[in-house]
GROMACS .gro file of C-alpha atoms in nm:
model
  349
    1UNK     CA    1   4.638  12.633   7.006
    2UNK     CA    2   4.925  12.923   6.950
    3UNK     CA    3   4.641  13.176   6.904
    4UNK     CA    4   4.354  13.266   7.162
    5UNK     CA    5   4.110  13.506   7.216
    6UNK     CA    6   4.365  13.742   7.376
    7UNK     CA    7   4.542  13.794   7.034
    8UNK     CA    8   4.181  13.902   6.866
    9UNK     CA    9   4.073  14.236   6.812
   10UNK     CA   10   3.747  14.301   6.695
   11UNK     CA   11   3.593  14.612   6.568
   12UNK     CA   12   3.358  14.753   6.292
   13UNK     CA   13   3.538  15.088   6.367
   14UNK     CA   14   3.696  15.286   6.059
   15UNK     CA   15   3.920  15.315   5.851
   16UNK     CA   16   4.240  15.385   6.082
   17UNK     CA   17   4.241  15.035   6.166
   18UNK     CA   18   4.196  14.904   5.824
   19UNK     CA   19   4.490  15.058   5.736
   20UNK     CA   20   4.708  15.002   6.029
   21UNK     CA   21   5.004  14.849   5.945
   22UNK     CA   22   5.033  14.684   6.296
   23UNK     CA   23   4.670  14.466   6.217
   24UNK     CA   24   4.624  14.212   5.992
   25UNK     CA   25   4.254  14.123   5.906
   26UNK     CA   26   4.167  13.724   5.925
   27UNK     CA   27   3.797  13.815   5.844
   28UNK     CA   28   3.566  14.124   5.806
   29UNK     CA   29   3.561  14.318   6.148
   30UNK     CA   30   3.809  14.082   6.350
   31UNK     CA   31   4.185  14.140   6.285
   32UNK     CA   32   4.528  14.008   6.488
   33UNK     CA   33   4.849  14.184   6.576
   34UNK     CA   34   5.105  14.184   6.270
   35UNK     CA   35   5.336  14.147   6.522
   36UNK     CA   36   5.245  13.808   6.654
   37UNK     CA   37   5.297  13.662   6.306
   38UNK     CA   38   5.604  13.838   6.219
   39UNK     CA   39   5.957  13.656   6.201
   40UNK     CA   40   5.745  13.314   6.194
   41UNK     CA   41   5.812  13.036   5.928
   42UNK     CA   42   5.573  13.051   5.657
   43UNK     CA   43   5.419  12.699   5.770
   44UNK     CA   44   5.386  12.864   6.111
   45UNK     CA   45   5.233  13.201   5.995
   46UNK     CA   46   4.974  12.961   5.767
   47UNK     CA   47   4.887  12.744   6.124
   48UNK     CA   48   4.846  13.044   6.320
   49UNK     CA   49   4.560  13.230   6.073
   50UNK     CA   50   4.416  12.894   6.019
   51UNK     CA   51   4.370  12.894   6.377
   52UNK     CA   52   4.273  13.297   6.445
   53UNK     CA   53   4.003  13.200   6.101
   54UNK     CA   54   3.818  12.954   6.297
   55UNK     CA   55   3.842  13.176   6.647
   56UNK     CA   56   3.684  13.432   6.490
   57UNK     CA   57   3.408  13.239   6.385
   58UNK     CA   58   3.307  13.082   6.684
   59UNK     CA   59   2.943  13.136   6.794
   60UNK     CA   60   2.641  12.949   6.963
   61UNK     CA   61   2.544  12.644   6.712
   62UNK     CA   62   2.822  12.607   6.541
   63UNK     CA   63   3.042  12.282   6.506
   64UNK     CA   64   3.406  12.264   6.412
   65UNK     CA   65   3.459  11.962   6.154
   66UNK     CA   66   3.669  11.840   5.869
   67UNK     CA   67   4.023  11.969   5.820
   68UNK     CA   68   3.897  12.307   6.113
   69UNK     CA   69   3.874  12.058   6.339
   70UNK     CA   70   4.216  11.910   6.349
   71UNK     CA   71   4.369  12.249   6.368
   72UNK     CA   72   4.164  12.267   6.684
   73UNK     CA   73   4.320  11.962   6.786
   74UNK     CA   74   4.707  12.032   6.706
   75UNK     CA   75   4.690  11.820   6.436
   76UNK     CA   76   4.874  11.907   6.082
   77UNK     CA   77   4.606  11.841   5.826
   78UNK     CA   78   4.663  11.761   5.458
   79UNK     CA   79   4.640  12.120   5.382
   80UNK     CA   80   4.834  12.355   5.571
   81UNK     CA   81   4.599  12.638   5.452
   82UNK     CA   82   4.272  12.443   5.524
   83UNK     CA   83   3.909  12.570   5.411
   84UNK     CA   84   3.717  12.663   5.718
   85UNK     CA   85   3.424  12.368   5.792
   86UNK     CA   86   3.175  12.359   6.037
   87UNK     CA   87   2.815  12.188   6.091
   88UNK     CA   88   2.517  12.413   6.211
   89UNK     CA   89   2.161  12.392   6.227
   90UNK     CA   90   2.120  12.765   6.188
   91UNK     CA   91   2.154  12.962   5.889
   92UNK     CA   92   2.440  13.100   5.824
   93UNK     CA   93   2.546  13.454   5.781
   94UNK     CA   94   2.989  13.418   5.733
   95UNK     CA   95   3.095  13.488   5.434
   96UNK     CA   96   3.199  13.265   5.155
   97UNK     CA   97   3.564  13.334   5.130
   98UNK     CA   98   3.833  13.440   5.360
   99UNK     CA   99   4.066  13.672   5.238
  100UNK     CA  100   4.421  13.667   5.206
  101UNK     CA  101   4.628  13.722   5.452
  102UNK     CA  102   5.023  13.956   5.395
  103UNK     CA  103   5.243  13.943   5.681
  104UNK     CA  104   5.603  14.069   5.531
  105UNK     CA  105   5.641  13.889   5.236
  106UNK     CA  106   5.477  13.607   5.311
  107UNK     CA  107   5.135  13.560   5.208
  108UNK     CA  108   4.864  13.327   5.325
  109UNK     CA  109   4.593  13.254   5.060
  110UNK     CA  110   4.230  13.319   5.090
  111UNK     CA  111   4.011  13.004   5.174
  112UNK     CA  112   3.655  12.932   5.153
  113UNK     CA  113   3.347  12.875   5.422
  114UNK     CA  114   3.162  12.571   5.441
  115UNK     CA  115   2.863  12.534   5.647
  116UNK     CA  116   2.675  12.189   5.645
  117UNK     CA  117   2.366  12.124   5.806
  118UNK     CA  118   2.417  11.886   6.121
  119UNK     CA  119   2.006  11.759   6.107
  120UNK     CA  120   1.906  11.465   6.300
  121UNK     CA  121   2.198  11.280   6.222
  122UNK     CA  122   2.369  11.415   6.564
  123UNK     CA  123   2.081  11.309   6.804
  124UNK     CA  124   2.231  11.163   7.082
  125UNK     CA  125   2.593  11.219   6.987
  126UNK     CA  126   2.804  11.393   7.216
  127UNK     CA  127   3.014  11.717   7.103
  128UNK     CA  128   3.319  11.727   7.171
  129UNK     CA  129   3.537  12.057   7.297
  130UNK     CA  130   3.903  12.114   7.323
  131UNK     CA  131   4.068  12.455   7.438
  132UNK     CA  132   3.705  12.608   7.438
  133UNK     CA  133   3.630  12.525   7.080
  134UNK     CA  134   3.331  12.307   7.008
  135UNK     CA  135   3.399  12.025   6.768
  136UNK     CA  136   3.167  11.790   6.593
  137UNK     CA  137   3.123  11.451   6.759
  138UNK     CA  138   3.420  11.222   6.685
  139UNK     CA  139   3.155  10.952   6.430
  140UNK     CA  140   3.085  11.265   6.205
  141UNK     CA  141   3.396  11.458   6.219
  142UNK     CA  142   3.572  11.130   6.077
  143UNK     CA  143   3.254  11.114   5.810
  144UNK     CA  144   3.336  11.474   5.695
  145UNK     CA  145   3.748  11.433   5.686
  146UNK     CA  146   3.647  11.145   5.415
  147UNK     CA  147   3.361  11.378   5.220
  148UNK     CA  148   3.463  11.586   4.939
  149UNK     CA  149   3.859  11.508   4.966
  150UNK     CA  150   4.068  11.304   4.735
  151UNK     CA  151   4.120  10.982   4.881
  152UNK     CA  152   4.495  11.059   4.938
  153UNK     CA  153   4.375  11.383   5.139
  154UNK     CA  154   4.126  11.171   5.345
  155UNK     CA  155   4.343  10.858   5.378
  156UNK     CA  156   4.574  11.140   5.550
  157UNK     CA  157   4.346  11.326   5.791
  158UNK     CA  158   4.205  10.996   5.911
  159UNK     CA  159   4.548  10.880   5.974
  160UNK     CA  160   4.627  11.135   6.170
  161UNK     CA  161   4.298  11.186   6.371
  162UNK     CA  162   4.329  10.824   6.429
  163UNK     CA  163   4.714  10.873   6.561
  164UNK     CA  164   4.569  11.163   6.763
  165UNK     CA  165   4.289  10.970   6.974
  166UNK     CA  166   4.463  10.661   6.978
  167UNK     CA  167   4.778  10.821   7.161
  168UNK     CA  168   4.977  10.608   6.901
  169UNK     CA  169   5.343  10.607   7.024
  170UNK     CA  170   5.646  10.399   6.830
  171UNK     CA  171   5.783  10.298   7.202
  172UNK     CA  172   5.457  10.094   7.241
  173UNK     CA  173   5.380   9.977   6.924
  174UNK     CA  174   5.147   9.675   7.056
  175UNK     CA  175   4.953   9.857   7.337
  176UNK     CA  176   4.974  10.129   7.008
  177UNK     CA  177   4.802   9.931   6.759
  178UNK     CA  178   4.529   9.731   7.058
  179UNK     CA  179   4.380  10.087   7.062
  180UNK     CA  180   4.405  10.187   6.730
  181UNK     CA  181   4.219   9.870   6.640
  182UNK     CA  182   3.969   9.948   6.889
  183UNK     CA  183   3.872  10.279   6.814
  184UNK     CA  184   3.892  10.212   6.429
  185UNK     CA  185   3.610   9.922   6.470
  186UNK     CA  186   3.405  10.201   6.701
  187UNK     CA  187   3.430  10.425   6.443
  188UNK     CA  188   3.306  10.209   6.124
  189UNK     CA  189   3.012  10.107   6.354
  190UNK     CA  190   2.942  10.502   6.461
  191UNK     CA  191   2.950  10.585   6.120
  192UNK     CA  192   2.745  10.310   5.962
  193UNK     CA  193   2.486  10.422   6.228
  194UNK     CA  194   2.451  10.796   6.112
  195UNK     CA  195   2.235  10.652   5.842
  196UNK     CA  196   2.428  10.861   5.601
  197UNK     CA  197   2.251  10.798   5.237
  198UNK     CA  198   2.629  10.853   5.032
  199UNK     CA  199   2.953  10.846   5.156
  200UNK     CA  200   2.959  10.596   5.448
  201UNK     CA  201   3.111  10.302   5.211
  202UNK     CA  202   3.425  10.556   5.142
  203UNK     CA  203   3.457  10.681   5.458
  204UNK     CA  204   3.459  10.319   5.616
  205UNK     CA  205   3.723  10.198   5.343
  206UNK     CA  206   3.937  10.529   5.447
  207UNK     CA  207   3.897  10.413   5.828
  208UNK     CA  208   4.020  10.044   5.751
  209UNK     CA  209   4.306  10.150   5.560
  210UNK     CA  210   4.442  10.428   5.728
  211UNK     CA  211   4.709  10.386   5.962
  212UNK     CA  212   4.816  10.585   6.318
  213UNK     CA  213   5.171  10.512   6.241
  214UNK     CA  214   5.234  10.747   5.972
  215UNK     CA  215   5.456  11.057   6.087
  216UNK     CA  216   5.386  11.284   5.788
  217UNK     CA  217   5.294  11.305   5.463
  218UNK     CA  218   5.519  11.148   5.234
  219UNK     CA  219   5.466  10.862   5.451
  220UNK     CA  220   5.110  10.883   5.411
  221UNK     CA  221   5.138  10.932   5.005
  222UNK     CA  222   5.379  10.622   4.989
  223UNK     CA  223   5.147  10.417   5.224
  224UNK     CA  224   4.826  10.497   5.000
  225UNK     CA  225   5.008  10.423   4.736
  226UNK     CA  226   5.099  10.079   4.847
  227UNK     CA  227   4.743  10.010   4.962
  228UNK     CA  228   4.611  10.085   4.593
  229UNK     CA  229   4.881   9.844   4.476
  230UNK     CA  230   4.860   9.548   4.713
  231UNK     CA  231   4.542   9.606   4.781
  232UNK     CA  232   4.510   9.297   5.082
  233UNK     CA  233   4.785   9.035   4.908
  234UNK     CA  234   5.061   9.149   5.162
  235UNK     CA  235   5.022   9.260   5.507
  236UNK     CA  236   5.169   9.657   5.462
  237UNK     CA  237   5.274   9.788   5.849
  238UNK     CA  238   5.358  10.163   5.947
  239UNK     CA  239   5.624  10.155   6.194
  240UNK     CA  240   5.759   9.824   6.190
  241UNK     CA  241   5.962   9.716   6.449
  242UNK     CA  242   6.338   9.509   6.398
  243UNK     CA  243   6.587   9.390   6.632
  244UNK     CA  244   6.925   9.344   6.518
  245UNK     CA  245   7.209   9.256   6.743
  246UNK     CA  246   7.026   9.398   7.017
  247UNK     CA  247   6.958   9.706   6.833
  248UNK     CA  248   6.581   9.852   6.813
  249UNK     CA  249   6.501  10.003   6.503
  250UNK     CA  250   6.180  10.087   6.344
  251UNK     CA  251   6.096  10.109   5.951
  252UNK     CA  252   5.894  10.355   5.790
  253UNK     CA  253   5.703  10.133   5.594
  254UNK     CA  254   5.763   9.768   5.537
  255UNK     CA  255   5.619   9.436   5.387
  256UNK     CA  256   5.738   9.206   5.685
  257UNK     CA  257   5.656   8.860   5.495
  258UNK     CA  258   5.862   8.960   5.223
  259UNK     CA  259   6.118   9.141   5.417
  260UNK     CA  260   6.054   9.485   5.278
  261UNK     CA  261   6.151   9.805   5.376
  262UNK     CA  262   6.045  10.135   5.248
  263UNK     CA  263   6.194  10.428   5.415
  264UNK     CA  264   6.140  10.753   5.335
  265UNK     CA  265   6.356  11.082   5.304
  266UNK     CA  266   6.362  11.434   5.309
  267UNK     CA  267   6.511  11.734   5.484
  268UNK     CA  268   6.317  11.669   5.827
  269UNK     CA  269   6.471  11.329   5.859
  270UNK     CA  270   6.844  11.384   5.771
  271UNK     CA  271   6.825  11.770   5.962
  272UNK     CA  272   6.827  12.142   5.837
  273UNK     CA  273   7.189  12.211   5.785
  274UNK     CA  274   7.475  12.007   5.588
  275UNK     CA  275   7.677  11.901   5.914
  276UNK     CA  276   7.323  11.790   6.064
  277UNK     CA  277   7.231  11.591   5.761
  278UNK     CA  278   7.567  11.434   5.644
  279UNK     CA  279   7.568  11.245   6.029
  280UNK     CA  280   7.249  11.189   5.996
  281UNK     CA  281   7.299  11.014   5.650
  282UNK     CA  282   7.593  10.835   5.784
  283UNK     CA  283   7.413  10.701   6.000
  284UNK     CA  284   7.106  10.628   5.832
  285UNK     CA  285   7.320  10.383   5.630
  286UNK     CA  286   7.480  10.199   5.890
  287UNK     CA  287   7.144  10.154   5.993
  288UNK     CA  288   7.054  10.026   5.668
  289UNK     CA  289   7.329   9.814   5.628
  290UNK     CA  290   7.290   9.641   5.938
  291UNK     CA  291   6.922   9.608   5.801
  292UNK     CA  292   7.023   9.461   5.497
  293UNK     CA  293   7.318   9.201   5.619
  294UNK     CA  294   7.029   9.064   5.837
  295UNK     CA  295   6.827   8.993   5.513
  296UNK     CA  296   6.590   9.310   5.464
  297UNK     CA  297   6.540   9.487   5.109
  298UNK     CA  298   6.517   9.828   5.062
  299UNK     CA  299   6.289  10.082   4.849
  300UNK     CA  300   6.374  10.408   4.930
  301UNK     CA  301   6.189  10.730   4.863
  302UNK     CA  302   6.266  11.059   4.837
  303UNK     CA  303   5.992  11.377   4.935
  304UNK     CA  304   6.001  11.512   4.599
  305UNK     CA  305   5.867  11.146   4.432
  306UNK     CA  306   5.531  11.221   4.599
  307UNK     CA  307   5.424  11.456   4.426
  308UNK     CA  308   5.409  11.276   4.142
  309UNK     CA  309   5.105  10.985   4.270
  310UNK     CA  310   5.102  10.828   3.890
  311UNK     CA  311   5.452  10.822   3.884
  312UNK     CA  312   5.558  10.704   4.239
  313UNK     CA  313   5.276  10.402   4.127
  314UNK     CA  314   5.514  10.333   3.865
  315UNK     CA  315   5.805  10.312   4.058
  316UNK     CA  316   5.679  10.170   4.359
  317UNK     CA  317   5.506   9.883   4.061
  318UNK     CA  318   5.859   9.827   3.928
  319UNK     CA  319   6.042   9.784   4.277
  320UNK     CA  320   5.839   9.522   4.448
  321UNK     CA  321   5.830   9.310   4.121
  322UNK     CA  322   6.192   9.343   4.103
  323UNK     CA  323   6.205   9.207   4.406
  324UNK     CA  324   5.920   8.898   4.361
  325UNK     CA  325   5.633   9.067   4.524
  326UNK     CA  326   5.331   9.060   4.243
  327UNK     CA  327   5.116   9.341   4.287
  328UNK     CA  328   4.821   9.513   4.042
  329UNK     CA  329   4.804   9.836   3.880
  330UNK     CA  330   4.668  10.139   4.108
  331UNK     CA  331   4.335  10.084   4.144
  332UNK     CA  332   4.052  10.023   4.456
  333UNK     CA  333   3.847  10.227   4.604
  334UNK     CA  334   4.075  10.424   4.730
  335UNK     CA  335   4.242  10.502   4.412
  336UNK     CA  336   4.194  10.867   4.240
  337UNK     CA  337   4.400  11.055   3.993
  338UNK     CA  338   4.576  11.357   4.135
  339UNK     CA  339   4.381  11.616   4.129
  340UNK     CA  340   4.555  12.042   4.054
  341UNK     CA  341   4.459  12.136   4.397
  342UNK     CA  342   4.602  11.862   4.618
  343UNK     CA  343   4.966  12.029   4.544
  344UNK     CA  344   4.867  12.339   4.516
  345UNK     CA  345   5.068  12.569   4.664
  346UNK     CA  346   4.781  12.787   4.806
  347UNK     CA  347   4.720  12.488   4.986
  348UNK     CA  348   5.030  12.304   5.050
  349UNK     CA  349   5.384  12.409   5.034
   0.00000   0.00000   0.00000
């Protein structure tokens, strides 16, 4: 993690260092140096008080799950200003919110607490750790990403967890996808095991369906999206692999039987300035046309389309038929209108 211990101060001493402009409070008594966030992207000011949130909640009992738990990891979760969840067989005394956070002019919303009881279900389950932090074991950790979420938000987090454990790497897609396979069967068996009374049936159609490959998450938006449209007609593949005159290249997203691609765009593929992303765009297209000589389709999508779930549905509908791929209206058990928060900008930017 960017932020340890070191980078803590904690005190229940007065006012002076409430009001210090050179401390930023993360939670009652327990403050960081303004100076550490400072200058920082606002994505990177949001990562580094999630992170100081859950290190100053660390204590004896207490489990790091959910959304917490990949920012203990390194791992972007759907929300880049997460709640802070944890499992604990002890009461617990935290509070229920976390309060903003103003660093210059960029400010980090408040989030809430979460404390679930862990109970017998983790008897005989290992916890994990990672940089000191203790994390819940890996069956219920993948339970919680799936509880309380909207499916998009879980199919996400699972993707990425599974990515994450899986060491999933584009440059060895099939020694990739052996392990992913593996540890996604170990985990629908770990989880059917916790004898969990709601929740296990989601969580175990999350875990089928969810996919290491994805590299952010407009691919993971456009990926749900296709699973709630095919829903097991076509064989949908993150990072797909084509040769083409001795040329590697890898699609997004693609329906290989059909010879589908669906690549998606924004400002981190084609670069941050306009030289950067005009030769990237250039050749993006070659690319594409070499793609497309050798018989591939395209659907391409843009960030700003998935924000929009009901309409990218339509659109994504009105492409494949176009192209002679029948699919069904949005639906599954995956499927879920969008809900107001899963934009939000508190949350997401």
């Amino acid at each position: 993690m960017d932020v340890s211990s070191k980078h803590l101060l904690r005190s229940t001493q007065s006012r002076r260092i409430r009001k210090s402009n050179s401390l930023v409070m993360v939670v009652r008594g327990t403050y960081v140096a303004t100076s550490y966030l400072e200058g920082e992207k606002p994505w990177d000011v949001r990562r580094r008080v999630a992170q100081a949130r859950l290190l100053s909640t660390t204590r004896h009992g207490v489990l790091f799950t959910g959304e917490s738990a990949l920012v203990t990891l390194g791992i972007e979760p759907w929300w880049n200003n997460p709640d802070v969840t944890v499992r604990t067989d002890a009461r617990s005394g935290k509070p229920a919110l976390f309060p903003a956070v103003r660093v210059g002019e960029i400010i980090v919303p408040s989030v809430a607490w979460h404390c679930r009881r862990s109970g017998p279900m983790v008897e005989g389950l290992e916890a994990e750790g990672f940089w000191g932090m203790p994390l819940a074991p890996i069956p219920l950790l993948a339970y919680d990403l799936c509880q309380r979420a909207h499916p998009l938000q879980a199919f996400h987090n699972v993707s990425a967890f599974l990515r994450f454990i899986a060491g999933f790497d584009r440059w060895d897609l099939e020694g990739s996808r052996i392990r992913e396979a593996r540890w996604r069967e170990h985990l629908i068996q770990e989880v059917c095991s916790l004898g969990m009374e709601r929740g296990h049936r989601r969580t175990q159609a999350v875990l089928e369906s969810a996919s290491g490959g994805i590299e952010s998450p407009a691919e993971s938006t456009v990926l749900w999206v296709l699973t709630c449209l095919v829903r097991g007609r076509q064989e949908v593949v993150c990072q797909h692999e084509v040769q083409v005159r001795g040329r590697r290249f890898f699609v997004d997203i693609a329906l290989p039987e059909e010879m589908i691609a669906i690549e998606v765009s924004g400002m981190g593929k084609f670069g941050g300035t306009a030289a950067t992303a005009d030769e990237v765009a250039l050749r993006f297209s070659r690319r594409q046309q070499l793609l497309t000589d050798s018989g591939w389709r395209f659907i391409n999508v843009y960030y700003e389309q998935c924000r929009d779930l009901s309409a990218l549905a339509v659109y994504l509908r009105e492409r494949l038929c176009a192209l002679g791929v029948t699919v069904s209206r949005p639906g599954g058990k995956l499927w879920a209108a969008q809900s107001p928060e899963l934009f939000h900008r508190d949350r997401k930017f």
